[in-house]
Amino acid sequence: MKATIPVNSEPVQKQSEMLGLLSSTQSIVKEAVQRLGYKDDMYELLKEPLRIIKVRIPVRMDDGSMKIFTGYRSQHNDAVGPTKGGVRFHPEVDEEEVKALSMWMSLKCGIFDLPYGGGKGGIVCDPRHMSFHELERLSRGYVRAISQIVGPTKDIPAPDVFTNPQIMAWMMDEYSRIQEFDSPGFITGKPLVLGGSQGRETATARGVTICIEEAAKRKGIRLHEARVIIQGFGNAGSYISKFMKDAGAKVVGISDAYGALYEPEGLDIDYLLDRRDSFGTVTNLFTNTITNQELLGKECEILVPAAISNQITRENAEHIQAEIVVEAANGPTTLEATTILAARNVLLVPDVLASSGGVTVSYFEWVQNNQGYYWTEEEVAQKLRSKIVESFDNVFSTAQRHQIDMRLAAYMVGIRRMAEASRFRGWV
Ligand code: GLU
């Protein structure tokens, strides 16, 4: 039987598109470090993770054969506190990607003032072609392989692409067995009955939605008069479309990995949500589809890339009609396109700010696990909102003060505390 559990379904970019991800991240880190007034040694410290482990995980498959999987865990910087970040299960996972993603987690934790550094893990596998029990054995095997370098006060994993609360539950159970005590704080994104937090599933989309509201205010756009295009209909994209509809906006375009739908009068979002499959596919039910690239250039006030990286590039940035771009995906806009959009006065809210709702509620989950006292959905939503509004404001005003784009401003805000903590510890 193949796995039928719902998974985080944002597709991952192909290897060729990932090239340069680490080096482009490093180039912005370098500029941010210089603008903050640090010397080169600070950049030398922050340009790579402090630690990365590569493991080989033997798994007994259902047909009796043995398969060896490769996994990684990268810990970028733990000067502020334990490292934190998801584990992705995907055939395209590699060392370079895991390294860059762990750096982004450091930035997210810095921007949101979470007492963590960044971490990230991944296993090279295709969960779409594995059974429920094979996935369980793989998840447990990964935890056994990395158990010495993770833990509630060392490095706290979470869901990411194609991983979900069930996988977190197996990992938590395996870690608790190894330690011989119950360790809910070892991992976040767990099912509610195992110490998960209210509001974790929708957290990324809620965070993006609050960023859209904040950006719209700055641009003088009223949400109930706005037209919105959302690229990607996975966990983030589908919930964002629902929240935008609830806010009274007109969602005129959506897409999945196979195509896009555009309707100037507004799409029937409830119908689309109802018909999407667990991997976020829905356009296959229609004949009047357009391409993802065509969708990006259509008329709207707000554009939300919530799919894969490198979608807004030097080639199409001039054709974007939106006044606001909010990055729900990791790395959807190239550096060149970021510059073009800024010159055209398009307000771009960068991924490290816009997509941090998930890790923020993960932090709330860990706090609740540590204190053994749990918050209501309203309490979580209210705490998330104040974190996002405060962080947005901080990044926006940094951008204004330095006359720079919001991406560079977000890097400056994200690096500051980690750099200070590293300096106090005597690492530079
Ligand atoms: N994987 C998510 C991210 O990249 C969440 C990480 C977490 O919850 O720790 O932000």
GROMACS .gro file of C-alpha atoms and ligand atoms in nm:
model
  438
    1MET     CA    1   0.000   0.000   0.000
    2LYS     CA    2   0.139   0.341  -0.095
    3ALA     CA    3   0.134   0.628   0.154
    4THR     CA    4  -0.198   0.811   0.164
    5ILE     CA    5  -0.123   1.041   0.458
    6PRO     CA    6  -0.151   1.408   0.360
    7VAL     CA    7   0.184   1.575   0.328
    8ASN     CA    8   0.323   1.924   0.303
    9SER     CA    9   0.298   1.950  -0.069
   10GLU     CA   10   0.500   2.245  -0.195
   11PRO     CA   11   0.705   2.096  -0.478
   12VAL     CA   12   1.080   2.139  -0.465
   13GLN     CA   13   1.280   2.301  -0.741
   14LYS     CA   14   1.495   2.088  -0.967
   15GLN     CA   15   1.866   2.060  -0.898
   16SER     CA   16   1.962   2.278  -1.193
   17GLU     CA   17   1.746   2.561  -1.057
   18MET     CA   18   1.906   2.531  -0.715
   19LEU     CA   19   2.252   2.614  -0.844
   20GLY     CA   20   2.374   2.932  -0.692
   21LEU     CA   21   2.131   2.923  -0.399
   22LEU     CA   22   2.409   2.904  -0.142
   23SER     CA   23   2.630   3.155  -0.320
   24SER     CA   24   2.352   3.409  -0.370
   25THR     CA   25   2.259   3.374  -0.001
   26GLN     CA   26   2.624   3.428   0.090
   27SER     CA   27   2.645   3.743  -0.121
   28ILE     CA   28   2.353   3.906   0.065
   29VAL     CA   29   2.491   3.788   0.401
   30LYS     CA   30   2.822   3.954   0.309
   31GLU     CA   31   2.660   4.285   0.226
   32ALA     CA   32   2.442   4.277   0.540
   33VAL     CA   33   2.743   4.198   0.762
   34GLN     CA   34   2.936   4.490   0.609
   35ARG     CA   35   2.645   4.732   0.651
   36LEU     CA   36   2.616   4.626   1.014
   37GLY     CA   37   2.978   4.733   1.055
   38TYR     CA   38   3.138   4.393   1.119
   39LYS     CA   39   3.472   4.289   0.978
   40ASP     CA   40   3.543   4.003   0.740
   41ASP     CA   41   3.588   3.748   1.021
   42MET     CA   42   3.216   3.775   1.100
   43TYR     CA   43   3.132   3.692   0.740
   44GLU     CA   44   3.380   3.401   0.750
   45LEU     CA   45   3.194   3.264   1.054
   46LEU     CA   46   2.843   3.304   0.911
   47LYS     CA   47   2.895   3.210   0.547
   48GLU     CA   48   2.870   2.832   0.612
   49PRO     CA   49   2.699   2.613   0.875
   50LEU     CA   50   2.907   2.532   1.184
   51ARG     CA   51   2.819   2.166   1.151
   52ILE     CA   52   2.675   1.934   0.887
   53ILE     CA   53   2.631   1.562   0.921
   54LYS     CA   54   2.569   1.317   0.637
   55VAL     CA   55   2.421   0.982   0.732
   56ARG     CA   56   2.337   0.655   0.558
   57ILE     CA   57   2.014   0.493   0.673
   58PRO     CA   58   1.948   0.125   0.601
   59VAL     CA   59   1.575   0.055   0.566
   60ARG     CA   60   1.402  -0.282   0.522
   61MET     CA   61   1.154  -0.234   0.237
   62ASP     CA   62   0.815  -0.410   0.225
   63ASP     CA   63   0.937  -0.659  -0.037
   64GLY     CA   64   1.211  -0.778   0.199
   65SER     CA   65   1.496  -0.597   0.023
   66MET     CA   66   1.729  -0.355   0.200
   67LYS     CA   67   1.767   0.003   0.076
   68ILE     CA   68   2.025   0.253   0.198
   69PHE     CA   69   1.902   0.616   0.208
   70THR     CA   70   2.119   0.926   0.243
   71GLY     CA   71   2.024   1.197   0.492
   72TYR     CA   72   2.165   1.527   0.617
   73ARG     CA   73   2.133   1.760   0.913
   74SER     CA   74   2.289   2.104   0.895
   75GLN     CA   75   2.331   2.337   1.196
   76HIS     CA   76   2.417   2.686   1.084
   77ASN     CA   77   2.490   2.876   1.405
   78ASP     CA   78   2.400   2.799   1.766
   79ALA     CA   79   2.536   3.113   1.935
   80VAL     CA   80   2.186   3.231   2.031
   81GLY     CA   81   2.040   2.893   2.128
   82PRO     CA   82   1.964   2.547   1.992
   83THR     CA   83   1.925   2.520   1.616
   84LYS     CA   84   1.578   2.481   1.465
   85GLY     CA   85   1.436   2.384   1.131
   86GLY     CA   86   1.248   2.129   0.928
   87VAL     CA   87   1.336   1.796   0.767
   88ARG     CA   88   1.239   1.748   0.404
   89PHE     CA   89   1.188   1.416   0.228
   90HIS     CA   90   1.256   1.465  -0.142
   91PRO     CA   91   1.454   1.305  -0.426
   92GLU     CA   92   1.634   1.636  -0.501
   93VAL     CA   93   1.770   1.695  -0.148
   94ASP     CA   94   2.145   1.754  -0.143
   95GLU     CA   95   2.412   1.898   0.082
   96GLU     CA   96   2.421   2.240  -0.084
   97GLU     CA   97   2.047   2.287  -0.050
   98VAL     CA   98   2.037   2.177   0.315
   99LYS     CA   99   2.323   2.416   0.397
  100ALA     CA  100   2.152   2.717   0.236
  101LEU     CA  101   1.818   2.633   0.394
  102SER     CA  102   1.977   2.614   0.741
  103MET     CA  103   2.120   2.964   0.687
  104TRP     CA  104   1.773   3.090   0.596
  105MET     CA  105   1.641   2.937   0.918
  106SER     CA  106   1.901   3.140   1.114
  107LEU     CA  107   1.771   3.454   0.943
  108LYS     CA  108   1.406   3.367   1.014
  109CYS     CA  109   1.481   3.303   1.383
  110GLY     CA  110   1.676   3.630   1.402
  111ILE     CA  111   1.404   3.838   1.235
  112PHE     CA  112   1.138   3.695   1.468
  113ASP     CA  113   1.355   3.715   1.776
  114LEU     CA  114   1.319   3.342   1.849
  115PRO     CA  115   1.587   3.205   2.087
  116TYR     CA  116   1.730   2.975   1.820
  117GLY     CA  117   1.983   2.946   1.542
  118GLY     CA  118   1.902   2.784   1.209
  119GLY     CA  119   1.906   2.414   1.126
  120LYS     CA  120   1.772   2.202   0.841
  121GLY     CA  121   1.761   1.836   0.750
  122GLY     CA  122   1.670   1.625   0.454
  123ILE     CA  123   1.655   1.270   0.326
  124VAL     CA  124   1.700   1.180  -0.039
  125CYS     CA  125   1.384   0.977  -0.104
  126ASP     CA  126   1.047   0.997  -0.277
  127PRO     CA  127   0.771   0.956  -0.016
  128ARG     CA  128   0.511   0.950  -0.296
  129HIS     CA  129   0.640   0.603  -0.384
  130MET     CA  130   0.691   0.460  -0.037
  131SER     CA  131   0.446   0.277   0.186
  132PHE     CA  132   0.330   0.399   0.527
  133HIS     CA  133   0.549   0.139   0.703
  134GLU     CA  134   0.855   0.211   0.490
  135LEU     CA  135   0.819   0.579   0.579
  136GLU     CA  136   0.798   0.489   0.947
  137ARG     CA  137   1.117   0.280   0.930
  138LEU     CA  138   1.296   0.557   0.738
  139SER     CA  139   1.187   0.826   0.987
  140ARG     CA  140   1.300   0.619   1.285
  141GLY     CA  141   1.627   0.526   1.114
  142TYR     CA  142   1.703   0.894   1.050
  143VAL     CA  143   1.651   0.981   1.417
  144ARG     CA  144   1.880   0.695   1.528
  145ALA     CA  145   2.145   0.818   1.284
  146ILE     CA  146   2.140   1.181   1.402
  147SER     CA  147   2.038   1.128   1.768
  148GLN     CA  148   2.371   1.243   1.912
  149ILE     CA  149   2.355   1.592   1.763
  150VAL     CA  150   1.984   1.671   1.810
  151GLY     CA  151   1.763   1.720   2.117
  152PRO     CA  152   1.529   1.970   2.285
  153THR     CA  153   1.820   2.193   2.388
  154LYS     CA  154   2.050   2.116   2.090
  155ASP     CA  155   1.863   2.108   1.761
  156ILE     CA  156   1.486   2.078   1.717
  157PRO     CA  157   1.352   1.936   1.387
  158ALA     CA  158   1.008   2.008   1.235
  159PRO     CA  159   0.807   1.938   0.918
  160ASP     CA  160   0.915   2.066   0.579
  161VAL     CA  161   0.849   1.959   0.219
  162PHE     CA  162   0.670   1.617   0.208
  163THR     CA  163   0.687   1.559   0.584
  164ASN     CA  164   0.390   1.586   0.821
  165PRO     CA  165   0.266   1.541   1.182
  166GLN     CA  166   0.266   1.159   1.153
  167ILE     CA  167   0.634   1.161   1.059
  168MET     CA  168   0.705   1.399   1.350
  169ALA     CA  169   0.523   1.158   1.584
  170TRP     CA  170   0.739   0.861   1.478
  171MET     CA  171   1.054   1.070   1.514
  172MET     CA  172   0.950   1.190   1.861
  173ASP     CA  173   0.869   0.835   1.968
  174GLU     CA  174   1.206   0.705   1.845
  175TYR     CA  175   1.398   0.983   2.019
  176SER     CA  176   1.203   0.927   2.345
  177ARG     CA  177   1.285   0.555   2.332
  178ILE     CA  178   1.655   0.624   2.280
  179GLN     CA  179   1.660   0.872   2.571
  180GLU     CA  180   1.431   0.658   2.787
  181PHE     CA  181   1.215   0.957   2.880
  182ASP     CA  182   0.930   1.134   2.706
  183SER     CA  183   1.073   1.418   2.495
  184PRO     CA  184   0.794   1.616   2.326
  185GLY     CA  185   1.024   1.919   2.298
  186PHE     CA  186   1.258   1.726   2.068
  187ILE     CA  187   1.050   1.804   1.760
  188THR     CA  188   0.765   2.039   1.658
  189GLY     CA  189   0.475   2.005   1.417
  190LYS     CA  190   0.347   1.704   1.615
  191PRO     CA  191  -0.016   1.589   1.623
  192LEU     CA  192  -0.216   1.777   1.892
  193VAL     CA  193  -0.250   1.467   2.113
  194LEU     CA  194   0.129   1.434   2.134
  195GLY     CA  195   0.192   1.795   2.237
  196GLY     CA  196   0.143   1.970   1.904
  197SER     CA  197   0.027   2.332   1.907
  198GLN     CA  198  -0.305   2.472   1.801
  199GLY     CA  199  -0.267   2.665   1.478
  200ARG     CA  200   0.056   2.497   1.358
  201GLU     CA  201  -0.095   2.357   1.037
  202THR     CA  202  -0.215   2.695   0.910
  203ALA     CA  203   0.072   2.895   1.061
  204THR     CA  204   0.272   2.957   0.742
  205ALA     CA  205  -0.035   3.078   0.553
  206ARG     CA  206  -0.146   3.295   0.847
  207GLY     CA  207   0.197   3.455   0.859
  208VAL     CA  208   0.191   3.527   0.485
  209THR     CA  209  -0.161   3.671   0.518
  210ILE     CA  210  -0.058   3.909   0.795
  211CYS     CA  211   0.240   4.022   0.583
  212ILE     CA  212   0.001   4.086   0.291
  213GLU     CA  213  -0.218   4.301   0.520
  214GLU     CA  214   0.081   4.498   0.647
  215ALA     CA  215   0.221   4.551   0.296
  216ALA     CA  216  -0.121   4.657   0.165
  217LYS     CA  217  -0.149   4.919   0.443
  218ARG     CA  218   0.192   5.062   0.347
  219LYS     CA  219   0.085   5.081  -0.018
  220GLY     CA  220  -0.260   5.223   0.056
  221ILE     CA  221  -0.433   4.920  -0.098
  222ARG     CA  222  -0.763   4.804   0.053
  223LEU     CA  223  -0.773   4.424   0.070
  224HIS     CA  224  -1.143   4.398  -0.008
  225GLU     CA  225  -1.079   4.583  -0.333
  226ALA     CA  226  -0.761   4.394  -0.422
  227ARG     CA  227  -0.704   4.127  -0.684
  228VAL     CA  228  -0.468   3.850  -0.574
  229ILE     CA  229  -0.272   3.587  -0.768
  230ILE     CA  230  -0.130   3.290  -0.579
  231GLN     CA  231   0.123   3.065  -0.749
  232GLY     CA  232   0.113   2.717  -0.590
  233PHE     CA  233  -0.177   2.536  -0.425
  234GLY     CA  234   0.004   2.325  -0.164
  235ASN     CA  235  -0.025   2.366   0.213
  236ALA     CA  236   0.070   2.735   0.204
  237GLY     CA  237  -0.095   2.842  -0.124
  238SER     CA  238  -0.430   2.677  -0.057
  239TYR     CA  239  -0.471   2.822   0.293
  240ILE     CA  240  -0.354   3.166   0.173
  241SER     CA  241  -0.622   3.163  -0.097
  242LYS     CA  242  -0.883   3.081   0.169
  243PHE     CA  243  -0.762   3.355   0.405
  244MET     CA  244  -0.754   3.610   0.121
  245LYS     CA  245  -1.108   3.520   0.022
  246ASP     CA  246  -1.215   3.552   0.389
  247ALA     CA  247  -1.054   3.899   0.395
  248GLY     CA  248  -1.278   3.998   0.103
  249ALA     CA  249  -1.006   4.003  -0.164
  250LYS     CA  250  -1.070   3.868  -0.512
  251VAL     CA  251  -0.845   3.569  -0.588
  252VAL     CA  252  -0.815   3.595  -0.967
  253GLY     CA  253  -0.539   3.339  -1.024
  254ILE     CA  254  -0.400   3.018  -0.876
  255SER     CA  255  -0.171   2.746  -1.007
  256ASP     CA  256  -0.020   2.407  -0.935
  257ALA     CA  257   0.280   2.224  -1.081
  258TYR     CA  258   0.087   2.148  -1.402
  259GLY     CA  259  -0.077   2.478  -1.497
  260ALA     CA  260  -0.268   2.785  -1.385
  261LEU     CA  261  -0.620   2.926  -1.376
  262TYR     CA  262  -0.700   3.295  -1.426
  263GLU     CA  263  -1.044   3.451  -1.396
  264PRO     CA  264  -1.065   3.834  -1.381
  265GLU     CA  265  -1.401   3.813  -1.201
  266GLY     CA  266  -1.255   3.591  -0.927
  267LEU     CA  267  -1.220   3.213  -0.892
  268ASP     CA  268  -1.448   2.986  -0.689
  269ILE     CA  269  -1.192   2.915  -0.417
  270ASP     CA  270  -1.415   2.685  -0.209
  271TYR     CA  271  -1.471   2.464  -0.511
  272LEU     CA  272  -1.098   2.450  -0.589
  273LEU     CA  273  -1.008   2.371  -0.226
  274ASP     CA  274  -1.261   2.097  -0.224
  275ARG     CA  275  -1.124   1.937  -0.540
  276ARG     CA  276  -0.748   1.964  -0.480
  277ASP     CA  277  -0.566   1.639  -0.403
  278SER     CA  278  -0.325   1.589  -0.111
  279PHE     CA  279  -0.032   1.700  -0.330
  280GLY     CA  280  -0.206   2.028  -0.419
  281THR     CA  281  -0.308   1.940  -0.775
  282VAL     CA  282  -0.633   2.082  -0.913
  283THR     CA  283  -0.575   2.237  -1.258
  284ASN     CA  284  -0.589   1.892  -1.423
  285LEU     CA  285  -0.968   1.916  -1.385
  286PHE     CA  286  -0.986   2.213  -1.625
  287THR     CA  287  -0.927   2.266  -1.996
  288ASN     CA  288  -0.892   2.648  -1.994
  289THR     CA  289  -0.556   2.653  -1.818
  290ILE     CA  290  -0.263   2.886  -1.886
  291THR     CA  291   0.102   2.837  -1.791
  292ASN     CA  292   0.257   2.937  -1.459
  293GLN     CA  293   0.470   3.194  -1.640
  294GLU     CA  294   0.165   3.348  -1.809
  295LEU     CA  295  -0.009   3.371  -1.473
  296LEU     CA  296   0.274   3.573  -1.316
  297GLY     CA  297   0.230   3.853  -1.572
  298LYS     CA  298  -0.149   3.886  -1.532
  299GLU     CA  299  -0.319   4.193  -1.383
  300CYS     CA  300  -0.344   4.202  -1.005
  301GLU     CA  301  -0.245   4.418  -0.708
  302ILE     CA  302  -0.092   4.138  -0.498
  303LEU     CA  303   0.118   3.845  -0.621
  304VAL     CA  304   0.208   3.558  -0.388
  305PRO     CA  305   0.463   3.309  -0.523
  306ALA     CA  306   0.396   3.006  -0.299
  307ALA     CA  307   0.549   2.727  -0.508
  308ILE     CA  308   0.910   2.682  -0.613
  309SER     CA  309   1.225   2.893  -0.639
  310ASN     CA  310   1.348   3.111  -0.928
  311GLN     CA  311   1.004   3.202  -1.065
  312ILE     CA  312   1.047   3.580  -1.091
  313THR     CA  313   1.364   3.634  -1.289
  314ARG     CA  314   1.546   3.896  -1.497
  315GLU     CA  315   1.338   3.780  -1.795
  316ASN     CA  316   0.989   3.838  -1.650
  317ALA     CA  317   1.036   4.093  -1.366
  318GLU     CA  318   0.950   4.382  -1.603
  319HIS     CA  319   0.615   4.220  -1.681
  320ILE     CA  320   0.494   4.173  -1.325
  321GLN     CA  321   0.187   4.395  -1.285
  322ALA     CA  322   0.144   4.354  -0.909
  323GLU     CA  323   0.222   4.640  -0.671
  324ILE     CA  324   0.307   4.397  -0.390
  325VAL     CA  325   0.491   4.063  -0.410
  326VAL     CA  326   0.487   3.852  -0.093
  327GLU     CA  327   0.720   3.549  -0.106
  328ALA     CA  328   0.552   3.250   0.058
  329ALA     CA  329   0.792   3.007  -0.115
  330ASN     CA  330   1.164   2.983  -0.044
  331GLY     CA  331   1.365   3.183  -0.298
  332PRO     CA  332   1.102   3.251  -0.568
  333THR     CA  333   1.267   3.577  -0.683
  334THR     CA  334   1.624   3.594  -0.811
  335LEU     CA  335   1.859   3.870  -0.694
  336GLU     CA  336   1.847   4.044  -1.033
  337ALA     CA  337   1.467   4.038  -1.030
  338THR     CA  338   1.467   4.177  -0.675
  339THR     CA  339   1.661   4.480  -0.803
  340ILE     CA  340   1.431   4.527  -1.104
  341LEU     CA  341   1.117   4.513  -0.886
  342ALA     CA  342   1.266   4.762  -0.638
  343ALA     CA  343   1.347   5.003  -0.921
  344ARG     CA  344   0.985   4.974  -1.037
  345ASN     CA  345   0.866   5.055  -0.684
  346VAL     CA  346   0.706   4.712  -0.634
  347LEU     CA  347   0.701   4.631  -0.262
  348LEU     CA  348   0.863   4.287  -0.222
  349VAL     CA  349   0.822   4.112   0.115
  350PRO     CA  350   1.105   3.855   0.125
  351ASP     CA  351   1.072   3.485   0.207
  352VAL     CA  352   1.272   3.498   0.531
  353LEU     CA  353   1.010   3.740   0.667
  354ALA     CA  354   0.691   3.625   0.494
  355SER     CA  355   0.726   3.248   0.536
  356SER     CA  356   0.823   3.243   0.905
  357GLY     CA  357   0.478   3.177   1.052
  358GLY     CA  358   0.561   2.805   1.064
  359VAL     CA  359   0.876   2.830   1.270
  360THR     CA  360   0.717   3.094   1.494
  361VAL     CA  361   0.433   2.862   1.592
  362SER     CA  362   0.690   2.581   1.622
  363TYR     CA  363   0.862   2.796   1.882
  364PHE     CA  364   0.527   2.836   2.062
  365GLU     CA  365   0.486   2.457   2.051
  366TRP     CA  366   0.830   2.403   2.207
  367VAL     CA  367   0.756   2.661   2.480
  368GLN     CA  368   0.426   2.486   2.558
  369ASN     CA  369   0.604   2.147   2.570
  370ASN     CA  370   0.867   2.286   2.807
  371GLN     CA  371   0.611   2.440   3.042
  372GLY     CA  372   0.356   2.159   3.007
  373TYR     CA  373   0.073   2.410   2.973
  374TYR     CA  374  -0.112   2.457   2.646
  375TRP     CA  375  -0.264   2.764   2.481
  376THR     CA  376  -0.592   2.803   2.297
  377GLU     CA  377  -0.610   2.858   1.923
  378GLU     CA  378  -0.698   3.226   1.986
  379GLU     CA  379  -0.395   3.275   2.212
  380VAL     CA  380  -0.164   3.123   1.950
  381ALA     CA  381  -0.320   3.333   1.671
  382GLN     CA  382  -0.288   3.651   1.873
  383LYS     CA  383   0.077   3.583   1.970
  384LEU     CA  384   0.160   3.499   1.608
  385ARG     CA  385  -0.001   3.819   1.483
  386SER     CA  386   0.191   4.041   1.723
  387LYS     CA  387   0.524   3.871   1.634
  388ILE     CA  388   0.461   3.913   1.261
  389VAL     CA  389   0.341   4.272   1.282
  390GLU     CA  390   0.641   4.367   1.497
  391SER     CA  391   0.892   4.190   1.270
  392PHE     CA  392   0.738   4.335   0.954
  393ASP     CA  393   0.759   4.681   1.102
  394ASN     CA  394   1.119   4.628   1.206
  395VAL     CA  395   1.227   4.513   0.859
  396PHE     CA  396   1.022   4.780   0.680
  397SER     CA  397   1.164   5.064   0.888
  398THR     CA  398   1.520   4.928   0.849
  399ALA     CA  399   1.467   4.931   0.471
  400GLN     CA  400   1.340   5.289   0.481
  401ARG     CA  401   1.618   5.411   0.710
  402HIS     CA  402   1.895   5.262   0.497
  403GLN     CA  403   1.717   5.320   0.164
  404ILE     CA  404   1.753   4.953   0.072
  405ASP     CA  405   1.513   4.679  -0.039
  406MET     CA  406   1.331   4.468   0.217
  407ARG     CA  407   1.538   4.156   0.142
  408LEU     CA  408   1.865   4.317   0.238
  409ALA     CA  409   1.693   4.483   0.535
  410ALA     CA  410   1.559   4.143   0.649
  411TYR     CA  411   1.910   3.996   0.631
  412MET     CA  412   2.045   4.284   0.839
  413VAL     CA  413   1.777   4.235   1.104
  414GLY     CA  414   1.819   3.855   1.091
  415ILE     CA  415   2.196   3.862   1.133
  416ARG     CA  416   2.229   4.124   1.406
  417ARG     CA  417   2.155   3.914   1.716
  418MET     CA  418   2.342   3.604   1.592
  419ALA     CA  419   2.646   3.820   1.518
  420GLU     CA  420   2.632   3.985   1.862
  421ALA     CA  421   2.591   3.651   2.038
  422SER     CA  422   2.885   3.506   1.843
  423ARG     CA  423   3.098   3.806   1.938
  424PHE     CA  424   3.011   3.783   2.310
  425ARG     CA  425   3.094   3.413   2.305
  426GLY     CA  426   3.435   3.499   2.163
  427TRP     CA  427   3.385   3.318   1.831
  428VAL     CA  428   3.510   3.616   1.634
  429GLU     N1  429   1.014   2.399   0.767
  429GLU     C1  430   0.959   2.523   0.811
  429GLU     C2  431   1.048   2.639   0.767
  429GLU     O1  432   1.127   2.622   0.680
  429GLU     C3  433   0.931   2.523   0.960
  429GLU     C4  434   1.049   2.502   1.049
  429GLU     C5  435   1.010   2.483   1.193
  429GLU     O2  436   0.892   2.480   1.221
  429GLU     O3  437   1.101   2.471   1.275
  429GLU     O4  438   1.035   2.751   0.813
   0.00000   0.00000   0.00000
